[in-house]
XYZ file of C-alpha atoms in Angstrom:
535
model
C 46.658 44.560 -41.004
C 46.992 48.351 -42.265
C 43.763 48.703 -44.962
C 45.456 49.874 -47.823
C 43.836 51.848 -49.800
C 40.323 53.385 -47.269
C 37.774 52.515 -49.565
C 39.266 48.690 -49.809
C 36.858 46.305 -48.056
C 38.724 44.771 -45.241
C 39.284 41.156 -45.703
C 38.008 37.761 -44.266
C 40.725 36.872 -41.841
C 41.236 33.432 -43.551
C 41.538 35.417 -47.131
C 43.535 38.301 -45.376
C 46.016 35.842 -43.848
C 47.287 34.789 -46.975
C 50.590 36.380 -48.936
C 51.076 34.532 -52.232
C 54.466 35.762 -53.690
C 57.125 34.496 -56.235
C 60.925 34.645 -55.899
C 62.647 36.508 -59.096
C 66.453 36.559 -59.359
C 68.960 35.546 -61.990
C 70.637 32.350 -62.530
C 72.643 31.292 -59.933
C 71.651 34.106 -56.871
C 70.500 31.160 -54.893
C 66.600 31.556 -55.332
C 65.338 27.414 -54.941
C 68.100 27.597 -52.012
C 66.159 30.219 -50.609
C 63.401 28.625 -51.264
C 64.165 25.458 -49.388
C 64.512 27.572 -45.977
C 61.331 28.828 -46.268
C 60.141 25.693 -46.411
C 62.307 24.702 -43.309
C 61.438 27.484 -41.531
C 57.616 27.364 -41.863
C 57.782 23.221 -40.789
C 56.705 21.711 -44.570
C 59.983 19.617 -44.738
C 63.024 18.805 -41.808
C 65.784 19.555 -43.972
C 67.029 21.451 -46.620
C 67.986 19.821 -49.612
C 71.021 21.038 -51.692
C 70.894 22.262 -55.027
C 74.140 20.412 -55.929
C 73.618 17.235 -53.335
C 76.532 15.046 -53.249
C 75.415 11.440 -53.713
C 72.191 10.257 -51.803
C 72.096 13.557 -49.791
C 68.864 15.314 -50.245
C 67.980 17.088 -53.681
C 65.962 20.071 -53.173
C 62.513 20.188 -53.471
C 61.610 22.255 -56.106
C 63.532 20.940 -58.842
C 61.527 18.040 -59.414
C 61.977 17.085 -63.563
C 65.044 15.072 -63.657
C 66.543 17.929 -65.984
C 66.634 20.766 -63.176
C 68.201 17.133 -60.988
C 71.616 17.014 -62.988
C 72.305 20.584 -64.119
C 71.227 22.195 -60.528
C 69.137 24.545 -62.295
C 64.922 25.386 -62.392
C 63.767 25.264 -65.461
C 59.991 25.171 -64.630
C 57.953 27.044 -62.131
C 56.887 25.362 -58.826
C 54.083 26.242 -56.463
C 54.077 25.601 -52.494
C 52.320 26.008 -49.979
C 53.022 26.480 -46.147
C 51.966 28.159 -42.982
C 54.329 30.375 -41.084
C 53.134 31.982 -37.271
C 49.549 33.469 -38.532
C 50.788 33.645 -42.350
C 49.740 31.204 -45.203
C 52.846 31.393 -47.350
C 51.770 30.416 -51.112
C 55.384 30.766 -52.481
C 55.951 30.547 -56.533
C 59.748 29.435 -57.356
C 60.654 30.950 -60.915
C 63.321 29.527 -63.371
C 66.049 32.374 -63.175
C 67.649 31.565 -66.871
C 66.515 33.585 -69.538
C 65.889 31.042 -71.757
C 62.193 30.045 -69.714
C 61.295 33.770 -69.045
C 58.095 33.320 -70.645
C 57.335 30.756 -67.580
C 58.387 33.301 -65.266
C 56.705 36.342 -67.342
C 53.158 34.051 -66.805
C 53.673 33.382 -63.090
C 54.072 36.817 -62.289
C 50.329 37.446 -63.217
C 49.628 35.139 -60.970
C 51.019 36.859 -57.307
C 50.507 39.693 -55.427
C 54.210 40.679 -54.655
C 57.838 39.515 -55.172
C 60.686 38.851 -53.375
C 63.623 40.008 -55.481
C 67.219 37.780 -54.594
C 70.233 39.230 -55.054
C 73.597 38.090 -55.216
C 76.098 40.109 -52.748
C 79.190 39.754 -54.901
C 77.082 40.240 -58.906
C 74.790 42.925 -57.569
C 71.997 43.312 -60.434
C 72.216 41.408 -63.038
C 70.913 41.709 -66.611
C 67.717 38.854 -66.233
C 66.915 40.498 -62.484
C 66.719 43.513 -64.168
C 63.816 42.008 -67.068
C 61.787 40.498 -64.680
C 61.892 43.599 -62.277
C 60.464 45.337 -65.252
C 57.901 43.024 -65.636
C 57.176 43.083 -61.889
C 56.894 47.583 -62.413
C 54.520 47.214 -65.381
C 51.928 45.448 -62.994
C 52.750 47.919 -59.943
C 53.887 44.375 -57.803
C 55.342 45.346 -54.117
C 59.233 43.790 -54.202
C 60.967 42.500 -51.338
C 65.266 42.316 -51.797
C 66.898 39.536 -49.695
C 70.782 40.102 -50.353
C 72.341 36.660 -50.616
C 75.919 35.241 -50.059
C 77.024 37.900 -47.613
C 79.108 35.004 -46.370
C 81.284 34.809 -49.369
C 83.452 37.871 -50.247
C 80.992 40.578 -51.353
C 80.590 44.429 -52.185
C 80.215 47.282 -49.977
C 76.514 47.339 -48.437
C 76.480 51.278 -49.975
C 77.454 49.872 -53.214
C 74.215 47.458 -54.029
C 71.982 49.753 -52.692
C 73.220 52.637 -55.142
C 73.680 49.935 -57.600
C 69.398 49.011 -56.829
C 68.372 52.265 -56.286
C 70.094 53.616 -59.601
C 69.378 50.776 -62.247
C 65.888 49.478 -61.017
C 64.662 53.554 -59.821
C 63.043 52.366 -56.692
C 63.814 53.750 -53.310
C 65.828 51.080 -51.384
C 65.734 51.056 -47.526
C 67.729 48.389 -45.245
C 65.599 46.230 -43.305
C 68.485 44.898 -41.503
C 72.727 45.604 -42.057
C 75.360 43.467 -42.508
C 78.425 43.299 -39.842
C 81.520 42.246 -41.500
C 81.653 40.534 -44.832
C 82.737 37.314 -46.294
C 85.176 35.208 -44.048
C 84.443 38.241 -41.753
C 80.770 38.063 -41.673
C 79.419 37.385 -38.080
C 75.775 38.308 -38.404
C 73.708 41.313 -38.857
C 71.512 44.257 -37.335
C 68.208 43.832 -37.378
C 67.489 47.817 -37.375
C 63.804 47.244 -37.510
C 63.463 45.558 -34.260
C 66.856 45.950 -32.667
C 68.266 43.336 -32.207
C 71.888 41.535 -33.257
C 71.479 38.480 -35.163
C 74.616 36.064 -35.012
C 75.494 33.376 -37.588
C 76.182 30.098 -37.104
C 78.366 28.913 -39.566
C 78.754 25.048 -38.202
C 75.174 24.061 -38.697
C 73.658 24.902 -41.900
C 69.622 24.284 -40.708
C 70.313 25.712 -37.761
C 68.211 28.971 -37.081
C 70.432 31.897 -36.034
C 70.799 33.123 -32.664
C 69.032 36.444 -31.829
C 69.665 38.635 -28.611
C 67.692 41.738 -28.140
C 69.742 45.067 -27.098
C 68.711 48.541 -26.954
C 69.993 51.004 -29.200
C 73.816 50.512 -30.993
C 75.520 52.172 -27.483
C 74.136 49.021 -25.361
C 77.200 47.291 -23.748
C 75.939 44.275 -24.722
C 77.224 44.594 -28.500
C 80.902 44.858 -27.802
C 80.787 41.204 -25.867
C 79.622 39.483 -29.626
C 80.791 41.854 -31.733
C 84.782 42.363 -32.218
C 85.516 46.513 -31.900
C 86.721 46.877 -35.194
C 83.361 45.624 -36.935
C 81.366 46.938 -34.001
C 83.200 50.537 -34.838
C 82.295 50.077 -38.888
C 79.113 49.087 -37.560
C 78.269 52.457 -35.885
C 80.186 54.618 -38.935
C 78.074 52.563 -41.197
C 74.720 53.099 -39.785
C 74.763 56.703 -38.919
C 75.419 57.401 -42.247
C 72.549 54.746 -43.773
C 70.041 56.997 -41.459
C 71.126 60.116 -42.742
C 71.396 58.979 -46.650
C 68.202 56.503 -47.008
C 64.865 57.203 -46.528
C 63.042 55.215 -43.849
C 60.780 52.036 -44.277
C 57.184 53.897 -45.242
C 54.839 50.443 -45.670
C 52.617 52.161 -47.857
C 55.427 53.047 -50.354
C 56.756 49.345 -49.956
C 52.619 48.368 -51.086
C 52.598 50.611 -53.726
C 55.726 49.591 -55.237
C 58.250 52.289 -55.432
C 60.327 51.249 -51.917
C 61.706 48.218 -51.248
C 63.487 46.962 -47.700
C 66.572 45.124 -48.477
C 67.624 42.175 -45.709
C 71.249 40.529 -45.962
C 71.743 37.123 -45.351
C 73.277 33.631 -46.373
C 70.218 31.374 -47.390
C 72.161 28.335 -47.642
C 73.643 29.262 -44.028
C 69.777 29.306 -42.975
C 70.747 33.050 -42.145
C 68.934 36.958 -42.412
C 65.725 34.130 -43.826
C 63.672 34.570 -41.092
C 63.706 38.217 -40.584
C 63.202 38.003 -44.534
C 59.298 35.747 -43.527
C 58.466 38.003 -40.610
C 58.846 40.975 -43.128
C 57.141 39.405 -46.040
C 54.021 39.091 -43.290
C 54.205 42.406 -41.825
C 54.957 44.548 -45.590
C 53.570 42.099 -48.023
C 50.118 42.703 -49.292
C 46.892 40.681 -49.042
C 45.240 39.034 -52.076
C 44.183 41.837 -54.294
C 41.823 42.821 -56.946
C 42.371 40.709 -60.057
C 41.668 42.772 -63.339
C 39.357 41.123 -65.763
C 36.932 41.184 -68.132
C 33.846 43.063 -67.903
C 34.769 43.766 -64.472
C 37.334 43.759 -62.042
C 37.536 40.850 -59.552
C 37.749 41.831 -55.566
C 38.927 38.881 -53.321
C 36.500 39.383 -50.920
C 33.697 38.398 -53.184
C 31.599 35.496 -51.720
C 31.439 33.206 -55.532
C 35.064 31.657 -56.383
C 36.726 32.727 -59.089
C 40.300 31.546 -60.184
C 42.431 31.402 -63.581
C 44.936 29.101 -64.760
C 48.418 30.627 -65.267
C 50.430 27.455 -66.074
C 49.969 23.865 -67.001
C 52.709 21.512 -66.181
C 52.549 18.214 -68.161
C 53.688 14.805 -67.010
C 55.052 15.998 -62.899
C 54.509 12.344 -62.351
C 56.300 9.971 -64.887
C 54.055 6.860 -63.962
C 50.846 8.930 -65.483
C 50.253 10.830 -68.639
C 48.914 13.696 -66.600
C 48.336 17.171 -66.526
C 47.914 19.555 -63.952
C 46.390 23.397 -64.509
C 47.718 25.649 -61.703
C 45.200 27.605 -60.845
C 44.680 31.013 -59.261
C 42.324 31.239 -56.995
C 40.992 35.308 -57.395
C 37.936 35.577 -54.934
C 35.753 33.208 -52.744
C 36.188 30.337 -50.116
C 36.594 26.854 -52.546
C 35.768 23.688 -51.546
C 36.505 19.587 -52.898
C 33.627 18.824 -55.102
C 32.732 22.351 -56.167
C 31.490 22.497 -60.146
C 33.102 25.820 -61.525
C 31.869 27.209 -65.230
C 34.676 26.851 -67.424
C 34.292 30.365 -69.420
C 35.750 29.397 -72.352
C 33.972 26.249 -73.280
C 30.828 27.645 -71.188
C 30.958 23.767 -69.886
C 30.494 23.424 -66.128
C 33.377 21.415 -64.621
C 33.388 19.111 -61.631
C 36.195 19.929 -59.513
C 36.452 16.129 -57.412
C 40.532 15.919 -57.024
C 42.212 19.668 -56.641
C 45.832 19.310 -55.099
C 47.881 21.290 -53.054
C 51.162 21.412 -53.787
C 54.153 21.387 -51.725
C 57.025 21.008 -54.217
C 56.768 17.324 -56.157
C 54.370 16.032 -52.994
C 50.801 16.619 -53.172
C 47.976 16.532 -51.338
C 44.057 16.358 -51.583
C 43.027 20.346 -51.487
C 39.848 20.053 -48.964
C 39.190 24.111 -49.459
C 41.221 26.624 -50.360
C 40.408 30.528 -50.204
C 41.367 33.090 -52.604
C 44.980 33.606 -52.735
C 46.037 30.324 -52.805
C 47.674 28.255 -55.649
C 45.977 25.419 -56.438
C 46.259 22.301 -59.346
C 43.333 20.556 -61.153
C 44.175 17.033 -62.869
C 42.702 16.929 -66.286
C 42.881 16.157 -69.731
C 43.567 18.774 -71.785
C 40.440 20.890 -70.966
C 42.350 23.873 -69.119
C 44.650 25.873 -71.158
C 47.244 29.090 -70.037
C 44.745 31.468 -69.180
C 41.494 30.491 -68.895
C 39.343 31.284 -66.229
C 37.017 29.179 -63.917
C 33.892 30.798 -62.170
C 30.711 30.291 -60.613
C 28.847 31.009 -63.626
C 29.771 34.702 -64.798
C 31.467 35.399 -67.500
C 34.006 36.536 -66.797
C 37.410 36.749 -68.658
C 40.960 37.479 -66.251
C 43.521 39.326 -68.406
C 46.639 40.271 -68.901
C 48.507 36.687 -69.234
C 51.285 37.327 -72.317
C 52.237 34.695 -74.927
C 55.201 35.883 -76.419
C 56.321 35.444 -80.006
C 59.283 33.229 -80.364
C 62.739 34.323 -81.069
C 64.312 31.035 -82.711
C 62.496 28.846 -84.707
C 63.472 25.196 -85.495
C 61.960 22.367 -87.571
C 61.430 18.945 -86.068
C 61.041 15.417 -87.147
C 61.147 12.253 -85.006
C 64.052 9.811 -85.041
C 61.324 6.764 -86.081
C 59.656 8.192 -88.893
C 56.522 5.779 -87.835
C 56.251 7.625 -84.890
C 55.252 11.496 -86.420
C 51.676 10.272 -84.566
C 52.715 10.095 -81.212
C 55.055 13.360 -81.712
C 52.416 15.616 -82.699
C 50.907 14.964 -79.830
C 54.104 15.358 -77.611
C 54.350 18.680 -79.595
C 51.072 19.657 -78.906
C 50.751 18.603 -75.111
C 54.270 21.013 -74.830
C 51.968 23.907 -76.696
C 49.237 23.786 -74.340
C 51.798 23.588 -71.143
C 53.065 26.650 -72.996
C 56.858 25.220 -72.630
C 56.681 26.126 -76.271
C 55.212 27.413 -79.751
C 54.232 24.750 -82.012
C 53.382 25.969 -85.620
C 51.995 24.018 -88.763
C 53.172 25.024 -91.849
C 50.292 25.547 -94.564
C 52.701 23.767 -96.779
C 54.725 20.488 -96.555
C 54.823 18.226 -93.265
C 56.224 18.476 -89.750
C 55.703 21.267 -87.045
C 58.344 24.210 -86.862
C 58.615 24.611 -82.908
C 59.441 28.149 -81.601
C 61.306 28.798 -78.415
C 62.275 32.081 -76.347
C 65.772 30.595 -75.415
C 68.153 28.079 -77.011
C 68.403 25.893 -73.657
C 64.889 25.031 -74.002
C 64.982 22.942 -77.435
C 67.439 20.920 -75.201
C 64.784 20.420 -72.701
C 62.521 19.683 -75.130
C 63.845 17.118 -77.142
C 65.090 15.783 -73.322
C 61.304 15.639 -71.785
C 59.914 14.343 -75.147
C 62.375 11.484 -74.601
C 61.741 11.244 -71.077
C 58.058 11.122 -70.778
C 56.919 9.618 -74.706
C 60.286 7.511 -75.616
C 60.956 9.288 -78.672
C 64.168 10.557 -79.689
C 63.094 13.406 -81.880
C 66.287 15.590 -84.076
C 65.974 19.817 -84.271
C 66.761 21.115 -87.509
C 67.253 24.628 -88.509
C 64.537 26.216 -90.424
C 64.908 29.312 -92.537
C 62.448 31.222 -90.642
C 63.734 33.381 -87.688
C 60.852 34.709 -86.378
C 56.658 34.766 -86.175
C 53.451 37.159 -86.196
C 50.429 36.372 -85.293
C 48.271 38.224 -87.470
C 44.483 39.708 -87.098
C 42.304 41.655 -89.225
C 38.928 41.201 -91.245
C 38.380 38.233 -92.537
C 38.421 38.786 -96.137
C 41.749 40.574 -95.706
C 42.884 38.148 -93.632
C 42.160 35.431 -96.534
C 43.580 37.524 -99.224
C 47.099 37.205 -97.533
C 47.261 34.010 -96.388
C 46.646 33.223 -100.330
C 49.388 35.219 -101.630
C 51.296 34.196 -98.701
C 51.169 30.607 -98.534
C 54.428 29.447 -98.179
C 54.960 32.240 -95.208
C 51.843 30.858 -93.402
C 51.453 28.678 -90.718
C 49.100 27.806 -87.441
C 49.667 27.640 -83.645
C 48.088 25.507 -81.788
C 44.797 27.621 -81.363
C 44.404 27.125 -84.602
C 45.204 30.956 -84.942
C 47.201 32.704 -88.196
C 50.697 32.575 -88.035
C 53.026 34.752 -90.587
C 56.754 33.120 -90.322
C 59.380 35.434 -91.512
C 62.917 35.257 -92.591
C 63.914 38.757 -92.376
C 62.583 42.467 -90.511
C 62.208 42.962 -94.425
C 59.413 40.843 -94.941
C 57.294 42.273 -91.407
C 57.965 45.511 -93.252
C 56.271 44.556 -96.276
C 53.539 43.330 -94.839
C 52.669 46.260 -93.156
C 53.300 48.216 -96.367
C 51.074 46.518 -98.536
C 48.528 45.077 -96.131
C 47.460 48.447 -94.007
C 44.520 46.648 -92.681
C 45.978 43.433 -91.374
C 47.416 44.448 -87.758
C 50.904 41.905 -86.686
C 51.123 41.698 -83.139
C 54.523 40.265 -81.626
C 52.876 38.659 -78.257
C 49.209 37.185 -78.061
C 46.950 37.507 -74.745
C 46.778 33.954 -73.923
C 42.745 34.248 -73.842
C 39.584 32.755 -75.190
């Protein structure tokens, strides 16, 4: 494997075998399709399941709450893992809808690169474009599968000028499309040579691939008709001359990105997609933290949690932390420091995840995605060590944009929904504030869908109907400063002031007007729109 960066330590081959990567696209560029060829590809399941599966035909894997079932949508992230040749794959699937970006935002602290899925006909679209910001601000290496080259889609020069202009990365093709839409026969693999043909009549069938040498072997013209084959030549003369050439250190360092074309739901251009996220993709890499940073090749594990998922199996009140795993070789049994409590924890039942199936984790090394059972110990963002203290940061917790009150249907039951509300808070599905005054929670979302899913899961998993009502407030701070400050607002403030689920200050607002005024008459108090989901 090329060592990055010379003064890099080189890896234990079990730790440098590893590529742990999420997929980022928006809604609808068929990212959990793509998802379920990987998984067919690298042997975890014998066949792909269909987003929209008609009748008892097989759902796909990664859509496991019974939400993401009937609207053939993800609405929370899912971890797997599989092995592929030498590689272990740890792949992250990301809800593409705007409306759960936070989920996405939070998962992206948790992998080393991304691949980036694109749909052939939209180009990029306004969410790919967010979360490729997200993925510049941390410097992550991004992969671009183009998808639904089998359905009528733009000129190949097109989305690359489209990439290369809105996301300002250099874009170089990785393989190139012959023909398009009803047209579409297969494509070049210009990085090893070789013609890759489609099968359209079997959908897991893994495409056909015969080697030639060079575009003037005689071979071509006996798969290839001669009007695509003569595009074909026109086409790639000029890609040579125009676009820079794959340079794998540019691809590491984030400002290139190779671009395959492909059908995923055709099982097409995937493969060539896994061998390059193996050869390009980077190892596990240094974690930043607090006091220090955190290499992967340290011997003591390390790990953080960047999610909790609530309730994945209906017949338990559980919850599982995804976790991690930043440095070390882990193993069943293991008792890790939990930094923020400074409690040591037992580690007896970690699971591996392959979609809604898991399995006892024996070991795992550092790079892999990992989920502890427990009760409400592990929140978004704490960290789990071998004893130093040692803080991972950089996990966001973004104010919400709408705010709404809540009540249950059964006012008998305000018990049990408080702690429905607060379970949600900790998984970090959403922001659950107390009011300093009156009853009831005001619950603060990102997106609109997610009340829906919500008040849908809170049915689901604790049988209550609960109602949404509209609250006056539109938007929240959290607030810090010195404490005496601190108390000398929330007094004059009352009726503004509320708590999150921390137990931290809250300052609800109606309009910019009163964020404003704050800051005019309270210079010392500092109102911070996101919160580092920390100790």
């Amino acid at each position: 494997m090329l060592d990055i960066a010379s003064n890099r330590p080189v890896l234990p081959p079990e730790i440098a075998r590893r590529r742990t990567f999420a997929i980022i696209s928006h809604p609808d560029a068929g990212k959990t399709t793509l998802t379920e060829k990987f998984l067919l590809f690298g042997g975890a399941i014998q066949m792909a399941g269909q987003v929209r599966a008609k009748g008892e035909a097989r759902r796909t894997r990664s859509d496991f709450m019974q939400m993401e079932k009937d609207r053939g949508i993800s609405v929370s992230a899912s971890a797997m893992s599989f092995d592929y040749k030498s590689f272990r794959f740890n792949l992250v699937d990301t809800p593409g809808h705007s409306d759960f970006s936070e989920d996405t935002y939070r998962t992206l602290t948790a992998v080393d690169a991304a691949v980036m899925v694109i749909d052939g006909a939209k180009g990029v679209e306004s969410q790919t474009r967010k979360l490729f910001e997200v993925c510049r601000l941390r410097d992550l290496p991004i992969l671009t599968f183009c998808n639904k080259m089998d359905r009528e889609s733009r000129d190949t020069f097109e989305i690359i000028d489209e990439i290369q202009e809105m996301l300002a990365i250099d874009v170089t093709p990785a393989s190139w499309p012959i023909g398009q839409g009803r047209d579409f026969i297969g494509c070049y693999d210009i990085l090893r040579d070789r013609l890759e043909l489609m099968d359209r009549a079997d959908r897991n069938k893994v495409a056909e691939s015969i080697e030639i040498n060079g575009l003037d072997d005689p071979k071509l013209a006996q798969h290839v008709p001669a009007h695509l084959l003569e595009k074909l030549h026109e086409e790639l003369e000029m890609a040579r001359e125009l676009l820079p050439a794959l340079d794998p250190q540019a691809v590491l360092e984030g400002h290139m990105t190779p671009i395959w074309f492909g059908s995923a739901i055709n099982s097409f251009g995937v493969k060539e997609l896994m061998e390059g996220i193996g050869k390009y993709g980077p190892e596990p890499q240094v974690q930043s933290a607090e006091p220090r940073q955190i290499s992967p090749d340290e011997t003591k594990v390390s790990g953080f949690v960047f999610k909790v998922q609530a309730n994945m199996d209906p017949k338990h009140r559980d919850r599982v932390a995804f976790v991690r795993l930043a440095s070390g070789h882990f193993q069943r049994g293991m008792k890790l420091m939990h930094v923020r409590s400074k409690k040591p924890m037992a580690i007896s039942n970690p699971v591996l995840f392959l979609a809604s199936d898991r399995e006892l984790a024996e070991e795992a090394w550092a790079g892999d995605i990992i989920g502890i059972p427990n009760h409400g110990q592990l929140r978004i963002g704490d960290t789990l060590t071998e004893g130093e203290a040692l803080r991972v940061t950089g996990i966001p917790s973004f104010a919400p944009e709408l705010l709404q009150g809540v009540r249950a249907g059964d006012p008998m039951k305000a018990k049990h929904l408080e702690k429905a509300l607060m379970q949600f808070a900790e998984e970090g599905a959403a922001k659950v504030f107390k009011p300093m005054i009156g009853s009831g929670f005001i619950v603060g979302v990102v997106g609109a869908l997610q009340f829906e899913v919500l008040a849908s899961r809170i049915e689901l998993e604790y049988g209550l109907p609960v109602r949404f009502d509209g609250s006056q407030f539109t938007s929240a701070r959290w607030v810090a400063g010195d404490k005496a400050a601190l108390d000398r607002f929330v007094n004059t403030n009352k009726q503004h002031i509320a708590h999150d689920h921390d137990g931290d200050i809250v300052y609800l607002t109606r309009l910019q007007w009163d964020i404003d005024r704050v800051v005019r008459d309270y210079p010392e108090l500092k109102l911070t729109a996101t919160k580092e989901m920390m100790t």
